[in-house]
Amino acid sequence: MSWETHNSSGSKRIVVTKQLPGDHWLKVLTDADCKVEVGTSTDILSVDEIKSKIGDQCDGVIGQLTERWDDELFSALKAAGGKVYANYAVGYNNVNVDDANKHGIPVGNTPGVLTETTAEMAVSLTFSAARRVVEADEFMRARQYKGWLPTLYLGELMTGKTVGVIGAGRIGAAYAKMMVEGYKMNFLYYDLYENKGLEDYLTAYGEFLKSQGQEPITWGRCDSVEDVLRQSDVVSLHPLLDETTHHLMNEERLNMMKPNAILVNASRGPVIDEVALVNHLNKNPDFRTGLDVFEDEPAMKPGLEKCPNAVIVPHIASATIWTRSGMASLAAGNVAGVLNGYGCWQDQDDILAFLEGGDAPKAAPSIVNRDELSLPAFSG
Ligand code: DGY
């Protein structure tokens, strides 16, 4: 493994397991008097490699969603004098927060900067699947296009149909607004919690359409996942991954969907039973899927790559320069904030002040276990 060192005179040692975009994050850490050691390999680091890099003395780590952060790594970090771990992701299913709590280590994540970017990718996957963009692109590259035909690559019209969302948090709600407003789609959602802000927004949007003499959109919160699946023309998955959502989409639930429906997943791979999905795609050629994430990433279940009705991209939903640089700033802010003894920022929807271009509040932008560790809140 190769590493590059920045600000070698810094008094606190920070390990960053992968190179991160932008340079604002590095300034945040060097301003906090950190020596920063960055892994330059694109290979996924093993637990042993991370442990050996942490070594005898390490104040904090910025790590990746591809690394399993549980008792073994938190013990090693604690023993090296570590005070903070920042996950370079909003999702932290790769982190065992109970283990971090056991060692008293604050865990950071990167909310608020991925919302629109990830929702835009879910929209892209929806339309790439609906309009068969990848199949048609491959056909062109193979120089098979012999002339316009009334029957070439017929897909599905989305405008005026029904879009369903499972998990209407920040990203699910952003996707819903893009689809409903952009394509005048009716909307259904399932979530354990009511999203009142989204509901009010959709009601107001329906009224606006009516005031313009247009058909208003309709929306509803369903009592079950199944209700959403049965009625929707496209379903986008945005739940957290935990034991309750593992294989949420199984054979039985796939069979409930319309035979020409579209299933989009930009959340976490194991939310779908991928073997069941491959079977379903093979049996139902008009059913389509758009996937950013996979059950055994980076591997795919056998046969997925052969399904023409699947659009598959390598976990890039948050991959815009602005978002990935912003995630780096937030991760660095979490490390610097904890090391500086700052309080924790409370409003995860209002995180822009921590990005490049301003004086950030003296706070750690997002510490997920602040309550469990009784960390002080930012007090201005
Ligand atoms: C996250 O932050 O959880 C995303 O999956 C990274 O793109």
Coordinates of N, CA and C in Angstrom, one line a residue, residues 12 79 93 164 170-171 182 185 206 234 251 317 331 334 358:
K12 N -1.1 16.4 15.1 CA -2.1 15.3 15.2 C -2.0 14.4 13.9
A79 N -6.7 2.2 20.9 CA -5.4 1.9 21.5 C -4.3 2.8 21.0
N93 N -23.9 1.9 7.2 CA -24.2 0.5 7.5 C -22.9 -0.3 7.6
G164 N -43.6 5.5 -7.4 CA -43.6 5.1 -5.9 C -42.2 5.2 -5.3
R170 N -34.6 12.3 3.0 CA -34.0 13.4 2.2 C -34.0 13.0 0.7
I171 N -33.3 11.8 0.4 CA -33.1 11.5 -1.0 C -34.4 11.0 -1.7
G182 N -41.4 17.2 -12.6 CA -40.9 17.2 -14.0 C -41.8 16.5 -15.0
M185 N -46.2 13.3 -12.5 CA -46.6 11.9 -12.1 C -47.3 11.9 -10.8
G206 N -50.2 20.2 -6.5 CA -51.4 19.8 -7.2 C -52.4 21.0 -7.3
V234 N -43.2 3.0 -11.7 CA -41.8 3.0 -11.4 C -41.6 3.1 -9.8
E251 N -38.5 -12.3 -4.2 CA -39.3 -12.8 -5.4 C -40.7 -12.5 -5.3
A317 N -23.9 7.2 -7.6 CA -25.0 8.1 -7.5 C -24.5 9.4 -6.9
A331 N -16.4 15.4 6.0 CA -15.6 14.3 6.8 C -14.4 15.0 7.5
N334 N -15.7 16.9 10.5 CA -16.0 16.0 11.6 C -14.8 15.7 12.4
G358 N -16.5 29.7 2.9 CA -17.0 30.6 4.0 C -16.3 30.2 5.3

